[in-house]
GROMACS .gro file of C-alpha atoms in nm:
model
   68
    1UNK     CA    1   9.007   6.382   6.468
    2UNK     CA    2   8.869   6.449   6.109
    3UNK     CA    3   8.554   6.218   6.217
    4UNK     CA    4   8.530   6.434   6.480
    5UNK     CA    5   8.520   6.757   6.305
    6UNK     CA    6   8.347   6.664   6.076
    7UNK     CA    7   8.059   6.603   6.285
    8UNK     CA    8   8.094   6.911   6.487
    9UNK     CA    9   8.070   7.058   6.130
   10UNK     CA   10   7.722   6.894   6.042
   11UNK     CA   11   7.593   6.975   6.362
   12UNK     CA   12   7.629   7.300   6.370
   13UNK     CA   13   7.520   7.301   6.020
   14UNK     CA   14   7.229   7.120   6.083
   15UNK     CA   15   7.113   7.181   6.471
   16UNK     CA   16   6.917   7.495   6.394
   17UNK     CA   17   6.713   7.361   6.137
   18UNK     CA   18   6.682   7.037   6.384
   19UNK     CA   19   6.587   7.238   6.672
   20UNK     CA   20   6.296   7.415   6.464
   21UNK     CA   21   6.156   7.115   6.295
   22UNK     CA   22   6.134   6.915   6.667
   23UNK     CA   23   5.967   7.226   6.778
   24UNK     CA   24   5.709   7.278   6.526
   25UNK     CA   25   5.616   6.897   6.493
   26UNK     CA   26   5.561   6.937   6.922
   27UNK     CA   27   5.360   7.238   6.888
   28UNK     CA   28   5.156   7.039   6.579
   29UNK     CA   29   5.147   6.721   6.761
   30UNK     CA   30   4.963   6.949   7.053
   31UNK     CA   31   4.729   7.121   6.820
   32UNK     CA   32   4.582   6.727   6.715
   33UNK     CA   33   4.558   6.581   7.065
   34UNK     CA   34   4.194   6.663   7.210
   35UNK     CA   35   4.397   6.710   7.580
   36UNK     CA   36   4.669   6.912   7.662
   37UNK     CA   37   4.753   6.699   7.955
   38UNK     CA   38   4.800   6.417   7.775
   39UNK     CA   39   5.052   6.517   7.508
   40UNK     CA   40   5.259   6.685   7.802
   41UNK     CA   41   5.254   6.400   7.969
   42UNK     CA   42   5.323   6.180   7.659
   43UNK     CA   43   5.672   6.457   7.591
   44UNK     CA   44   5.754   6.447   7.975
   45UNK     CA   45   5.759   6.040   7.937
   46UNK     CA   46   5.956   6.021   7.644
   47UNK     CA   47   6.221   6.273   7.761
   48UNK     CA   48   6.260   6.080   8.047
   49UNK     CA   49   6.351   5.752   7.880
   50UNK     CA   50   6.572   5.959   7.648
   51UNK     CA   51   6.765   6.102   7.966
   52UNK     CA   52   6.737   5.770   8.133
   53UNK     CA   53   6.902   5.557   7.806
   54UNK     CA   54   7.132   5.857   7.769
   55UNK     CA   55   7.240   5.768   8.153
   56UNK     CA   56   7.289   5.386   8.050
   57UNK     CA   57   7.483   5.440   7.768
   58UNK     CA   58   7.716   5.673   7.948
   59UNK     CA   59   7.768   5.420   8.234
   60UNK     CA   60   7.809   5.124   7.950
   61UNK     CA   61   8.093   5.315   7.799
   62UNK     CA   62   8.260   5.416   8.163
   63UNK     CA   63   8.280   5.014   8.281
   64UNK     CA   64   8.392   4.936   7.924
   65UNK     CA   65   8.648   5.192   7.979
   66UNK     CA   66   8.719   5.078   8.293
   67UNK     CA   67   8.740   4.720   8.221
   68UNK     CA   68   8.991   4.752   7.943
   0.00000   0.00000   0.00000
């Protein structure tokens, strides 16, 4: 439980500043590329291998669960 809180503490400590820095190194990382297209695309992709390895690890966990 103190593990716990203690990250629910640093998150919310740290998650604005987090949320800001992501967002200003996306909007900088838009501002380099020549095409617009191409760094949306280049987001879109990554997000959805983030969502998709978030979706694995979830369903790792639930047969590990399951299994012991």
């Amino acid at each position: 439980r103190v593990l716990f809180r203690s990250l629910l503490y640093h998150m919310k400590k740290h998650a604005p500043k987090m949320r800001q820095e992501i967002h200003e190194k996306i909007d900088s990382s838009i501002k380099m590329v020549e095409s617009k297209p191409r760094a949306f695309f280049g987001v879109f992709i990554f997000v959805v291998l983030m969502t998709i390895r978030e979706g694995m690890e979830t369903a790792f966990m639930m047969l590990s669960i399951r299994e012991a």
